[in-house]
Amino acid sequence: MVLAAVPGVNALVQAASRGIGFEILRQLLSRDRDRRFVATCRDPRKATALQALAAENDGRVLIVPLELADEGSIRAAADRTAEYLDELQLLINVGGFLHRPGQEPERRLDDVNADSLHASFAVNAVGPLLVVKHFRRFLPRRGRAVVASLSARVGSIGDNRLGGWYAYRASKAAQNMFTRCLSVELARRHRGVICVALHPGTVDTDLSRPFQARVPSEKLFSTERAARQLLDVIVSLKPEDNGAFFAWDGQPVPW
Ligand SMILES: NC(=O)c1ccc[n+]([C@@H]2O[C@H](COP(=O)([O-])OP(=O)(O)OC[C@H]3O[C@@H](n4cnc5c(N)ncnc54)[C@H](OP(=O)(O)O)[C@@H]3O)[C@@H](O)[C@H]2O)c1
């Protein structure tokens, strides 16, 4: 394990309150006892599982509030992080939504509305980009650093044969473009950076729960399995993977 072999590799898990992000943080904590972690969530008071995990790992997890739709909150989270650590070798953007109260994925054009499109873009695309904008100061100038953003295969333009889900698909496609832009720009000042988009597979979380009925059980991953697979992909990334889009099994996904 490349990451586990590097002492003092610190990580940011953006959106660790539940789902895949919580499990990524839990597994990172158990992989290497030397590391320090920054875990963000929208409301630390409500993130009771995250609070318990941090308490079990006393002093190794800083919980910071971060709302993806609010750049001021992202900036404040970066400032708070600076009081806790100097460098991050791993930044994982996890937060995103497919549905929320009052917003379901669109089945057809008539379901599309501007407010929903704006909300999806703000959280799924703009927010993760702003996280990198404000946290790039923690990336090392030299040496390996991974910036990974959880995307979705449905954000692939080339792979879209079913249509629908306009806001989610397009916001993830925009997130992918931001990842690609970042891979070019960050590499100029951070020589060892590897910037990727990752598809976690279909994972049993609140996000996918309303849409799991037709998913065969072998294709519905537990959060434990999904996090392990994603961390394995991250660990095996090579410098030439900068700017790529990979699925949970390490296979490239068409843009
Ligand atoms: N599950 C799947 O099958 C699947 C498939 C493909 C891609 N993905 C992607 O994987 C990522 C994680 O999904 P998941 O399945 O773990 O979802 P989840 O269980 O619903 O968790 C979503 C996470 O995003 C956070 N979040 C939502 N809106 C936010 C906002 N406005 N600001 C900050 N944080 C926000 C949530 O925080 P709160 O607890 O505060 O709400 C929560 O931590 C997402 O980007 C998703 O698009 C998931």
PDB file of C-alpha atoms and ligand atoms in Angstrom:
ATOM      1  CA  MET A   1       0.000   0.000   0.000  1.00  0.00           C
ATOM      2  CA  VAL A   2       1.719   3.169  -1.166  1.00  0.00           C
ATOM      3  CA  LEU A   3      -0.298   5.506   1.059  1.00  0.00           C
ATOM      4  CA  ALA A   4       0.051   3.374   4.153  1.00  0.00           C
ATOM      5  CA  ALA A   5       3.806   3.145   3.577  1.00  0.00           C
ATOM      6  CA  VAL A   6       4.263   6.907   3.685  1.00  0.00           C
ATOM      7  CA  PRO A   7       4.448   8.187   7.259  1.00  0.00           C
ATOM      8  CA  GLY A   8       2.560  11.369   8.053  1.00  0.00           C
ATOM      9  CA  VAL A   9       0.312  11.330   5.009  1.00  0.00           C
ATOM     10  CA  ASN A  10      -2.611  13.552   5.945  1.00  0.00           C
ATOM     11  CA  ALA A  11      -6.010  13.552   4.297  1.00  0.00           C
ATOM     12  CA  LEU A  12      -9.099  15.692   3.900  1.00  0.00           C
ATOM     13  CA  VAL A  13     -12.375  13.827   3.538  1.00  0.00           C
ATOM     14  CA  GLN A  14     -14.882  16.409   2.363  1.00  0.00           C
ATOM     15  CA  ALA A  15     -18.330  15.124   3.521  1.00  0.00           C
ATOM     16  CA  ALA A  16     -17.611  12.427   6.098  1.00  0.00           C
ATOM     17  CA  SER A  17     -20.905  12.570   8.000  1.00  0.00           C
ATOM     18  CA  ARG A  18     -22.384   9.413   6.432  1.00  0.00           C
ATOM     19  CA  GLY A  19     -22.412   7.147   3.390  1.00  0.00           C
ATOM     20  CA  ILE A  20     -19.231   6.565   1.403  1.00  0.00           C
ATOM     21  CA  GLY A  21     -17.323   9.488   2.950  1.00  0.00           C
ATOM     22  CA  PHE A  22     -17.795   8.259   6.520  1.00  0.00           C
ATOM     23  CA  GLU A  23     -16.558   4.802   5.567  1.00  0.00           C
ATOM     24  CA  ILE A  24     -13.545   6.178   3.653  1.00  0.00           C
ATOM     25  CA  LEU A  25     -12.539   8.102   6.764  1.00  0.00           C
ATOM     26  CA  ARG A  26     -13.082   5.054   9.007  1.00  0.00           C
ATOM     27  CA  GLN A  27     -10.873   2.886   6.776  1.00  0.00           C
ATOM     28  CA  LEU A  28      -8.179   5.559   6.422  1.00  0.00           C
ATOM     29  CA  LEU A  29      -8.031   5.837  10.218  1.00  0.00           C
ATOM     30  CA  SER A  30      -7.519   2.107  10.582  1.00  0.00           C
ATOM     31  CA  ARG A  31      -4.924   1.884   7.772  1.00  0.00           C
ATOM     32  CA  ASP A  32      -2.293   4.158   9.252  1.00  0.00           C
ATOM     33  CA  ARG A  33      -2.026   5.389  12.810  1.00  0.00           C
ATOM     34  CA  ASP A  34       0.457   8.174  11.935  1.00  0.00           C
ATOM     35  CA  ARG A  35      -1.917  10.253   9.887  1.00  0.00           C
ATOM     36  CA  ARG A  36      -4.043  13.248  10.704  1.00  0.00           C
ATOM     37  CA  PHE A  37      -7.412  13.792   9.103  1.00  0.00           C
ATOM     38  CA  VAL A  38      -9.737  16.665   8.451  1.00  0.00           C
ATOM     39  CA  ALA A  39     -13.333  15.516   8.128  1.00  0.00           C
ATOM     40  CA  THR A  40     -15.943  17.982   6.963  1.00  0.00           C
ATOM     41  CA  CYS A  41     -19.688  17.897   7.390  1.00  0.00           C
ATOM     42  CA  ARG A  42     -22.453  20.418   7.101  1.00  0.00           C
ATOM     43  CA  ASP A  43     -23.504  20.331  10.756  1.00  0.00           C
ATOM     44  CA  PRO A  44     -21.104  18.713  13.245  1.00  0.00           C
ATOM     45  CA  ARG A  45     -23.799  18.653  15.956  1.00  0.00           C
ATOM     46  CA  LYS A  46     -25.930  16.302  13.836  1.00  0.00           C
ATOM     47  CA  ALA A  47     -23.009  14.129  12.669  1.00  0.00           C
ATOM     48  CA  THR A  48     -23.117  11.843  15.706  1.00  0.00           C
ATOM     49  CA  ALA A  49     -21.439   8.828  14.055  1.00  0.00           C
ATOM     50  CA  LEU A  50     -18.597  11.046  12.883  1.00  0.00           C
ATOM     51  CA  GLN A  51     -18.257  12.583  16.346  1.00  0.00           C
ATOM     52  CA  ALA A  52     -18.045   9.084  17.846  1.00  0.00           C
ATOM     53  CA  LEU A  53     -15.417   7.997  15.307  1.00  0.00           C
ATOM     54  CA  ALA A  54     -13.345  11.096  16.066  1.00  0.00           C
ATOM     55  CA  ALA A  55     -13.630  10.444  19.804  1.00  0.00           C
ATOM     56  CA  GLU A  56     -12.364   6.861  19.299  1.00  0.00           C
ATOM     57  CA  ASN A  57      -9.336   8.300  17.462  1.00  0.00           C
ATOM     58  CA  ASP A  58      -8.541  11.069  19.860  1.00  0.00           C
ATOM     59  CA  GLY A  59      -6.544  13.906  18.318  1.00  0.00           C
ATOM     60  CA  ARG A  60      -6.349  12.401  14.822  1.00  0.00           C
ATOM     61  CA  VAL A  61      -9.537  13.855  13.352  1.00  0.00           C
ATOM     62  CA  LEU A  62     -10.462  17.499  13.091  1.00  0.00           C
ATOM     63  CA  ILE A  63     -14.155  17.933  12.305  1.00  0.00           C
ATOM     64  CA  VAL A  64     -14.854  21.117  10.379  1.00  0.00           C
ATOM     65  CA  PRO A  65     -18.194  22.455   9.161  1.00  0.00           C
ATOM     66  CA  LEU A  66     -18.387  22.890   5.387  1.00  0.00           C
ATOM     67  CA  GLU A  67     -21.385  23.691   3.188  1.00  0.00           C
ATOM     68  CA  LEU A  68     -20.581  23.107  -0.474  1.00  0.00           C
ATOM     69  CA  ALA A  69     -23.009  25.769  -1.679  1.00  0.00           C
ATOM     70  CA  ASP A  70     -21.297  28.491   0.383  1.00  0.00           C
ATOM     71  CA  GLU A  71     -17.791  29.623  -0.585  1.00  0.00           C
ATOM     72  CA  GLY A  72     -17.402  31.486   2.709  1.00  0.00           C
ATOM     73  CA  SER A  73     -17.929  28.226   4.570  1.00  0.00           C
ATOM     74  CA  ILE A  74     -15.320  26.473   2.388  1.00  0.00           C
ATOM     75  CA  ARG A  75     -12.812  29.282   2.977  1.00  0.00           C
ATOM     76  CA  ALA A  76     -13.443  29.169   6.729  1.00  0.00           C
ATOM     77  CA  ALA A  77     -12.942  25.380   6.716  1.00  0.00           C
ATOM     78  CA  ALA A  78      -9.550  25.823   5.041  1.00  0.00           C
ATOM     79  CA  ASP A  79      -8.549  28.491   7.596  1.00  0.00           C
ATOM     80  CA  ARG A  80      -9.559  26.201  10.453  1.00  0.00           C
ATOM     81  CA  THR A  81      -7.561  23.350   8.845  1.00  0.00           C
ATOM     82  CA  ALA A  82      -4.442  25.544   8.814  1.00  0.00           C
ATOM     83  CA  GLU A  83      -4.524  25.561  12.620  1.00  0.00           C
ATOM     84  CA  TYR A  84      -4.338  21.756  12.641  1.00  0.00           C
ATOM     85  CA  LEU A  85      -1.928  20.725   9.871  1.00  0.00           C
ATOM     86  CA  ASP A  86       0.405  22.136   7.226  1.00  0.00           C
ATOM     87  CA  GLU A  87       0.137  19.647   4.416  1.00  0.00           C
ATOM     88  CA  LEU A  88      -2.398  17.313   2.814  1.00  0.00           C
ATOM     89  CA  GLN A  89      -1.262  14.492   0.556  1.00  0.00           C
ATOM     90  CA  LEU A  90      -4.805  13.280  -0.069  1.00  0.00           C
ATOM     91  CA  LEU A  91      -7.924  15.355  -0.706  1.00  0.00           C
ATOM     92  CA  ILE A  92     -11.145  13.487  -1.367  1.00  0.00           C
ATOM     93  CA  ASN A  93     -14.210  15.411  -2.484  1.00  0.00           C
ATOM     94  CA  VAL A  94     -17.192  13.228  -1.571  1.00  0.00           C
ATOM     95  CA  GLY A  95     -20.204  15.453  -0.952  1.00  0.00           C
ATOM     96  CA  GLY A  96     -23.000  15.557  -3.475  1.00  0.00           C
ATOM     97  CA  PHE A  97     -26.680  14.830  -3.885  1.00  0.00           C
ATOM     98  CA  LEU A  98     -29.022  13.140  -6.344  1.00  0.00           C
ATOM     99  CA  HIS A  99     -32.269  13.950  -4.564  1.00  0.00           C
ATOM    100  CA  ARG A 100     -33.258  16.039  -1.571  1.00  0.00           C
ATOM    101  CA  PRO A 101     -36.545  17.143  -0.044  1.00  0.00           C
ATOM    102  CA  GLY A 102     -38.460  18.844  -2.854  1.00  0.00           C
ATOM    103  CA  GLN A 103     -36.073  17.720  -5.606  1.00  0.00           C
ATOM    104  CA  GLU A 104     -36.283  14.365  -7.366  1.00  0.00           C
ATOM    105  CA  PRO A 105     -34.168  13.373 -10.398  1.00  0.00           C
ATOM    106  CA  GLU A 106     -36.020  14.399 -13.569  1.00  0.00           C
ATOM    107  CA  ARG A 107     -37.567  11.627 -15.669  1.00  0.00           C
ATOM    108  CA  ARG A 108     -38.317  13.887 -18.609  1.00  0.00           C
ATOM    109  CA  LEU A 109     -37.825  17.410 -19.930  1.00  0.00           C
ATOM    110  CA  ASP A 110     -41.078  18.647 -18.365  1.00  0.00           C
ATOM    111  CA  ASP A 111     -39.636  17.889 -14.912  1.00  0.00           C
ATOM    112  CA  VAL A 112     -36.655  20.199 -15.449  1.00  0.00           C
ATOM    113  CA  ASN A 113     -36.597  23.484 -13.561  1.00  0.00           C
ATOM    114  CA  ALA A 114     -33.939  26.147 -13.151  1.00  0.00           C
ATOM    115  CA  ASP A 115     -33.807  26.100  -9.340  1.00  0.00           C
ATOM    116  CA  SER A 116     -33.069  22.382  -9.232  1.00  0.00           C
ATOM    117  CA  LEU A 117     -30.424  22.683 -11.937  1.00  0.00           C
ATOM    118  CA  HIS A 118     -28.729  25.534 -10.082  1.00  0.00           C
ATOM    119  CA  ALA A 119     -28.816  23.657  -6.767  1.00  0.00           C
ATOM    120  CA  SER A 120     -27.289  20.515  -8.282  1.00  0.00           C
ATOM    121  CA  PHE A 121     -24.547  22.472 -10.017  1.00  0.00           C
ATOM    122  CA  ALA A 122     -23.789  24.457  -6.852  1.00  0.00           C
ATOM    123  CA  VAL A 123     -23.313  21.359  -4.707  1.00  0.00           C
ATOM    124  CA  ASN A 124     -22.071  18.699  -7.139  1.00  0.00           C
ATOM    125  CA  ALA A 125     -19.827  20.774  -9.403  1.00  0.00           C
ATOM    126  CA  VAL A 126     -19.022  24.262  -8.103  1.00  0.00           C
ATOM    127  CA  GLY A 127     -18.577  23.219  -4.465  1.00  0.00           C
ATOM    128  CA  PRO A 128     -15.914  20.536  -5.060  1.00  0.00           C
ATOM    129  CA  LEU A 129     -14.014  22.949  -7.322  1.00  0.00           C
ATOM    130  CA  LEU A 130     -14.061  25.640  -4.627  1.00  0.00           C
ATOM    131  CA  VAL A 131     -12.813  23.082  -2.100  1.00  0.00           C
ATOM    132  CA  VAL A 132      -9.722  22.564  -4.251  1.00  0.00           C
ATOM    133  CA  LYS A 133      -9.396  26.345  -4.731  1.00  0.00           C
ATOM    134  CA  HIS A 134      -9.232  26.941  -0.970  1.00  0.00           C
ATOM    135  CA  PHE A 135      -7.371  23.779   0.073  1.00  0.00           C
ATOM    136  CA  ARG A 136      -4.692  23.796  -2.648  1.00  0.00           C
ATOM    137  CA  ARG A 137      -2.411  25.686  -0.263  1.00  0.00           C
ATOM    138  CA  PHE A 138      -2.012  22.420   1.669  1.00  0.00           C
ATOM    139  CA  LEU A 139      -0.833  20.413  -1.343  1.00  0.00           C
ATOM    140  CA  PRO A 140       2.915  19.770  -1.413  1.00  0.00           C
ATOM    141  CA  ARG A 141       5.000  21.444  -4.135  1.00  0.00           C
ATOM    142  CA  ARG A 142       6.798  18.160  -4.719  1.00  0.00           C
ATOM    143  CA  GLY A 143       5.961  14.592  -3.880  1.00  0.00           C
ATOM    144  CA  ARG A 144       2.869  12.537  -4.418  1.00  0.00           C
ATOM    145  CA  ALA A 145      -0.510  14.085  -3.685  1.00  0.00           C
ATOM    146  CA  VAL A 146      -3.911  12.824  -4.797  1.00  0.00           C
ATOM    147  CA  VAL A 147      -6.965  15.000  -5.401  1.00  0.00           C
ATOM    148  CA  ALA A 148      -9.908  12.671  -5.983  1.00  0.00           C
ATOM    149  CA  SER A 149     -13.498  13.738  -6.567  1.00  0.00           C
ATOM    150  CA  LEU A 150     -16.336  11.255  -6.366  1.00  0.00           C
ATOM    151  CA  SER A 151     -18.158  11.550  -9.641  1.00  0.00           C
ATOM    152  CA  ALA A 152     -20.669   9.114 -11.168  1.00  0.00           C
ATOM    153  CA  ARG A 153     -20.780   7.037 -14.324  1.00  0.00           C
ATOM    154  CA  VAL A 154     -24.100   8.724 -15.153  1.00  0.00           C
ATOM    155  CA  GLY A 155     -22.064  11.927 -15.530  1.00  0.00           C
ATOM    156  CA  SER A 156     -20.341  10.395 -18.536  1.00  0.00           C
ATOM    157  CA  ILE A 157     -21.548  12.027 -21.763  1.00  0.00           C
ATOM    158  CA  GLY A 158     -20.237   9.187 -23.905  1.00  0.00           C
ATOM    159  CA  ASP A 159     -21.978   6.561 -21.767  1.00  0.00           C
ATOM    160  CA  ASN A 160     -25.405   8.278 -21.613  1.00  0.00           C
ATOM    161  CA  ARG A 161     -27.891   6.047 -23.378  1.00  0.00           C
ATOM    162  CA  LEU A 162     -30.889   6.394 -21.045  1.00  0.00           C
ATOM    163  CA  GLY A 163     -31.273  10.169 -20.686  1.00  0.00           C
ATOM    164  CA  GLY A 164     -33.167  11.712 -17.766  1.00  0.00           C
ATOM    165  CA  TRP A 165     -31.594  12.822 -14.441  1.00  0.00           C
ATOM    166  CA  TYR A 166     -30.669  16.092 -16.176  1.00  0.00           C
ATOM    167  CA  ALA A 167     -29.432  17.991 -13.117  1.00  0.00           C
ATOM    168  CA  TYR A 168     -27.400  15.163 -11.605  1.00  0.00           C
ATOM    169  CA  ARG A 169     -25.887  13.968 -14.899  1.00  0.00           C
ATOM    170  CA  ALA A 170     -24.942  17.443 -16.099  1.00  0.00           C
ATOM    171  CA  SER A 171     -23.591  18.579 -12.718  1.00  0.00           C
ATOM    172  CA  LYS A 172     -21.366  15.493 -12.563  1.00  0.00           C
ATOM    173  CA  ALA A 173     -20.231  16.105 -16.170  1.00  0.00           C
ATOM    174  CA  ALA A 174     -19.324  19.663 -15.138  1.00  0.00           C
ATOM    175  CA  GLN A 175     -17.501  18.318 -12.091  1.00  0.00           C
ATOM    176  CA  ASN A 176     -15.543  16.046 -14.435  1.00  0.00           C
ATOM    177  CA  MET A 177     -14.508  18.984 -16.595  1.00  0.00           C
ATOM    178  CA  PHE A 178     -13.391  20.877 -13.488  1.00  0.00           C
ATOM    179  CA  THR A 179     -11.317  17.851 -12.469  1.00  0.00           C
ATOM    180  CA  ARG A 180      -9.688  17.780 -15.878  1.00  0.00           C
ATOM    181  CA  CYS A 181      -8.931  21.531 -15.741  1.00  0.00           C
ATOM    182  CA  LEU A 182      -7.471  21.102 -12.251  1.00  0.00           C
ATOM    183  CA  SER A 183      -5.272  18.251 -13.398  1.00  0.00           C
ATOM    184  CA  VAL A 184      -3.623  20.584 -15.905  1.00  0.00           C
ATOM    185  CA  GLU A 185      -3.272  23.644 -13.677  1.00  0.00           C
ATOM    186  CA  LEU A 186      -2.327  21.997 -10.385  1.00  0.00           C
ATOM    187  CA  ALA A 187       0.410  19.940 -12.026  1.00  0.00           C
ATOM    188  CA  ARG A 188       2.258  23.152 -12.940  1.00  0.00           C
ATOM    189  CA  ARG A 189       2.897  24.042  -9.277  1.00  0.00           C
ATOM    190  CA  HIS A 190       2.476  20.684  -7.570  1.00  0.00           C
ATOM    191  CA  ARG A 191       4.732  18.327  -9.462  1.00  0.00           C
ATOM    192  CA  GLY A 192       3.481  15.095  -7.898  1.00  0.00           C
ATOM    193  CA  VAL A 193      -0.247  15.799  -8.015  1.00  0.00           C
ATOM    194  CA  ILE A 194      -2.641  13.216  -9.433  1.00  0.00           C
ATOM    195  CA  CYS A 195      -6.117  14.646  -9.943  1.00  0.00           C
ATOM    196  CA  VAL A 196      -8.881  12.168 -10.769  1.00  0.00           C
ATOM    197  CA  ALA A 197     -12.628  11.642 -10.974  1.00  0.00           C
ATOM    198  CA  LEU A 198     -13.836   8.362  -9.459  1.00  0.00           C
ATOM    199  CA  HIS A 199     -17.063   6.388  -9.935  1.00  0.00           C
ATOM    200  CA  PRO A 200     -17.769   4.361  -6.774  1.00  0.00           C
ATOM    201  CA  GLY A 201     -20.263   1.937  -8.348  1.00  0.00           C
ATOM    202  CA  THR A 202     -23.822   1.715  -7.050  1.00  0.00           C
ATOM    203  CA  VAL A 203     -23.474   1.898  -3.286  1.00  0.00           C
ATOM    204  CA  ASP A 204     -26.072   1.213  -0.619  1.00  0.00           C
ATOM    205  CA  THR A 205     -26.495   4.714   0.815  1.00  0.00           C
ATOM    206  CA  ASP A 206     -29.273   7.258   1.298  1.00  0.00           C
ATOM    207  CA  LEU A 207     -28.402   8.644  -2.146  1.00  0.00           C
ATOM    208  CA  SER A 208     -29.154   5.430  -4.084  1.00  0.00           C
ATOM    209  CA  ARG A 209     -31.806   3.930  -1.780  1.00  0.00           C
ATOM    210  CA  PRO A 210     -34.909   5.052  -3.742  1.00  0.00           C
ATOM    211  CA  PHE A 211     -33.398   3.641  -6.964  1.00  0.00           C
ATOM    212  CA  GLN A 212     -32.057   0.269  -5.828  1.00  0.00           C
ATOM    213  CA  ALA A 213     -35.060  -1.908  -6.797  1.00  0.00           C
ATOM    214  CA  ARG A 214     -33.664  -2.930 -10.182  1.00  0.00           C
ATOM    215  CA  VAL A 215     -30.025  -3.184  -9.109  1.00  0.00           C
ATOM    216  CA  PRO A 216     -28.867  -6.833  -8.885  1.00  0.00           C
ATOM    217  CA  SER A 217     -27.584  -7.561  -5.371  1.00  0.00           C
ATOM    218  CA  GLU A 218     -24.063  -8.350  -6.614  1.00  0.00           C
ATOM    219  CA  LYS A 219     -23.891  -4.870  -8.189  1.00  0.00           C
ATOM    220  CA  LEU A 220     -25.008  -3.046  -5.046  1.00  0.00           C
ATOM    221  CA  PHE A 221     -21.918  -2.435  -2.938  1.00  0.00           C
ATOM    222  CA  SER A 222     -21.864  -1.926   0.807  1.00  0.00           C
ATOM    223  CA  THR A 223     -20.149   1.282   1.904  1.00  0.00           C
ATOM    224  CA  GLU A 224     -17.368  -0.909   3.377  1.00  0.00           C
ATOM    225  CA  ARG A 225     -16.694  -2.531   0.009  1.00  0.00           C
ATOM    226  CA  ALA A 226     -17.024   0.712  -1.961  1.00  0.00           C
ATOM    227  CA  ALA A 227     -14.594   2.589   0.296  1.00  0.00           C
ATOM    228  CA  ARG A 228     -12.067  -0.273   0.161  1.00  0.00           C
ATOM    229  CA  GLN A 229     -12.258  -0.393  -3.629  1.00  0.00           C
ATOM    230  CA  LEU A 230     -11.915   3.376  -3.989  1.00  0.00           C
ATOM    231  CA  LEU A 231      -8.934   3.498  -1.621  1.00  0.00           C
ATOM    232  CA  ASP A 232      -7.312   0.647  -3.547  1.00  0.00           C
ATOM    233  CA  VAL A 233      -7.722   2.647  -6.780  1.00  0.00           C
ATOM    234  CA  ILE A 234      -6.301   5.763  -5.095  1.00  0.00           C
ATOM    235  CA  VAL A 235      -3.321   3.855  -3.722  1.00  0.00           C
ATOM    236  CA  SER A 236      -2.489   2.382  -7.128  1.00  0.00           C
ATOM    237  CA  LEU A 237      -2.707   5.691  -9.063  1.00  0.00           C
ATOM    238  CA  LYS A 238       0.373   6.507 -11.131  1.00  0.00           C
ATOM    239  CA  PRO A 239       1.601   9.980 -12.190  1.00  0.00           C
ATOM    240  CA  GLU A 240       0.350   9.387 -15.733  1.00  0.00           C
ATOM    241  CA  ASP A 241      -3.196   8.895 -14.351  1.00  0.00           C
ATOM    242  CA  ASN A 242      -3.428  12.640 -13.630  1.00  0.00           C
ATOM    243  CA  GLY A 243      -6.618  13.908 -15.294  1.00  0.00           C
ATOM    244  CA  ALA A 244      -8.343  10.518 -15.661  1.00  0.00           C
ATOM    245  CA  PHE A 245     -11.821   9.206 -14.762  1.00  0.00           C
ATOM    246  CA  PHE A 246     -11.776   5.745 -13.172  1.00  0.00           C
ATOM    247  CA  ALA A 247     -14.433   3.376 -11.905  1.00  0.00           C
ATOM    248  CA  TRP A 248     -14.241   1.424  -8.633  1.00  0.00           C
ATOM    249  CA  ASP A 249     -12.419  -1.443 -10.372  1.00  0.00           C
ATOM    250  CA  GLY A 250      -9.675   0.799 -11.776  1.00  0.00           C
ATOM    251  CA  GLN A 251     -11.139   0.741 -15.296  1.00  0.00           C
ATOM    252  CA  PRO A 252     -11.313   4.062 -17.176  1.00  0.00           C
ATOM    253  CA  VAL A 253     -14.776   5.569 -17.694  1.00  0.00           C
ATOM    254  CA  PRO A 254     -15.440   7.407 -20.983  1.00  0.00           C
ATOM    255  CA  TRP A 255     -15.887  11.140 -20.564  1.00  0.00           C
TER     256      TRP A 255
HETATM  257  N1  LIG B   1     -24.293   5.867  -3.685  1.00  0.00           N
HETATM  258  C1  LIG B   1     -24.101   5.668  -4.982  1.00  0.00           C
HETATM  259  O1  LIG B   1     -24.600   4.673  -5.560  1.00  0.00           O
HETATM  260  C2  LIG B   1     -23.251   6.624  -5.781  1.00  0.00           C
HETATM  261  C3  LIG B   1     -23.046   6.333  -7.143  1.00  0.00           C
HETATM  262  C4  LIG B   1     -22.271   7.190  -7.908  1.00  0.00           C
HETATM  263  C5  LIG B   1     -21.701   8.319  -7.325  1.00  0.00           C
HETATM  264  N2  LIG B   1     -21.926   8.588  -5.994  1.00  0.00           N
HETATM  265  C6  LIG B   1     -21.326   9.820  -5.455  1.00  0.00           C
HETATM  266  O2  LIG B   1     -20.639   9.526  -4.251  1.00  0.00           O
HETATM  267  C7  LIG B   1     -20.677  10.655  -3.375  1.00  0.00           C
HETATM  268  C8  LIG B   1     -21.141  10.206  -1.988  1.00  0.00           C
HETATM  269  O3  LIG B   1     -22.450   9.688  -2.117  1.00  0.00           O
HETATM  270  P1  LIG B   1     -23.136   8.789  -0.989  1.00  0.00           P
HETATM  271  O4  LIG B   1     -23.774   7.668  -1.700  1.00  0.00           O
HETATM  272  O5  LIG B   1     -22.209   8.519   0.119  1.00  0.00           O
HETATM  273  O6  LIG B   1     -24.294   9.792  -0.527  1.00  0.00           O
HETATM  274  P2  LIG B   1     -24.990  10.069   0.876  1.00  0.00           P
HETATM  275  O7  LIG B   1     -24.939   8.872   1.761  1.00  0.00           O
HETATM  276  O8  LIG B   1     -26.306  10.668   0.531  1.00  0.00           O
HETATM  277  O9  LIG B   1     -24.010  11.180   1.513  1.00  0.00           O
HETATM  278  C9  LIG B   1     -23.895  12.413   0.882  1.00  0.00           C
HETATM  279  C10 LIG B   1     -22.857  13.230   1.607  1.00  0.00           C
HETATM  280  O10 LIG B   1     -22.771  14.505   0.946  1.00  0.00           O
HETATM  281  C11 LIG B   1     -22.969  15.520   1.912  1.00  0.00           C
HETATM  282  N3  LIG B   1     -23.617  16.669   1.320  1.00  0.00           N
HETATM  283  C12 LIG B   1     -24.792  16.714   0.625  1.00  0.00           C
HETATM  284  N4  LIG B   1     -25.088  17.968   0.294  1.00  0.00           N
HETATM  285  C13 LIG B   1     -24.099  18.753   0.785  1.00  0.00           C
HETATM  286  C14 LIG B   1     -23.845  20.140   0.783  1.00  0.00           C
HETATM  287  N5  LIG B   1     -24.705  21.008   0.223  1.00  0.00           N
HETATM  288  N6  LIG B   1     -22.719  20.597   1.385  1.00  0.00           N
HETATM  289  C15 LIG B   1     -21.851  19.739   1.979  1.00  0.00           C
HETATM  290  N7  LIG B   1     -22.043  18.410   2.025  1.00  0.00           N
HETATM  291  C16 LIG B   1     -23.154  17.925   1.430  1.00  0.00           C
HETATM  292  C17 LIG B   1     -23.848  14.889   2.970  1.00  0.00           C
HETATM  293  O11 LIG B   1     -23.765  15.621   4.160  1.00  0.00           O
HETATM  294  P3  LIG B   1     -25.033  15.707   5.190  1.00  0.00           P
HETATM  295  O12 LIG B   1     -24.924  14.496   6.066  1.00  0.00           O
HETATM  296  O13 LIG B   1     -24.810  16.978   5.906  1.00  0.00           O
HETATM  297  O14 LIG B   1     -26.290  15.710   4.368  1.00  0.00           O
HETATM  298  C18 LIG B   1     -23.232  13.506   3.049  1.00  0.00           C
HETATM  299  O15 LIG B   1     -22.061  13.506   3.842  1.00  0.00           O
HETATM  300  C19 LIG B   1     -21.604  11.686  -4.037  1.00  0.00           C
HETATM  301  O16 LIG B   1     -20.822  12.670  -4.678  1.00  0.00           O
HETATM  302  C20 LIG B   1     -22.360  10.867  -5.064  1.00  0.00           C
HETATM  303  O17 LIG B   1     -22.782  11.641  -6.169  1.00  0.00           O
HETATM  304  C21 LIG B   1     -22.684   7.766  -5.223  1.00  0.00           C
END
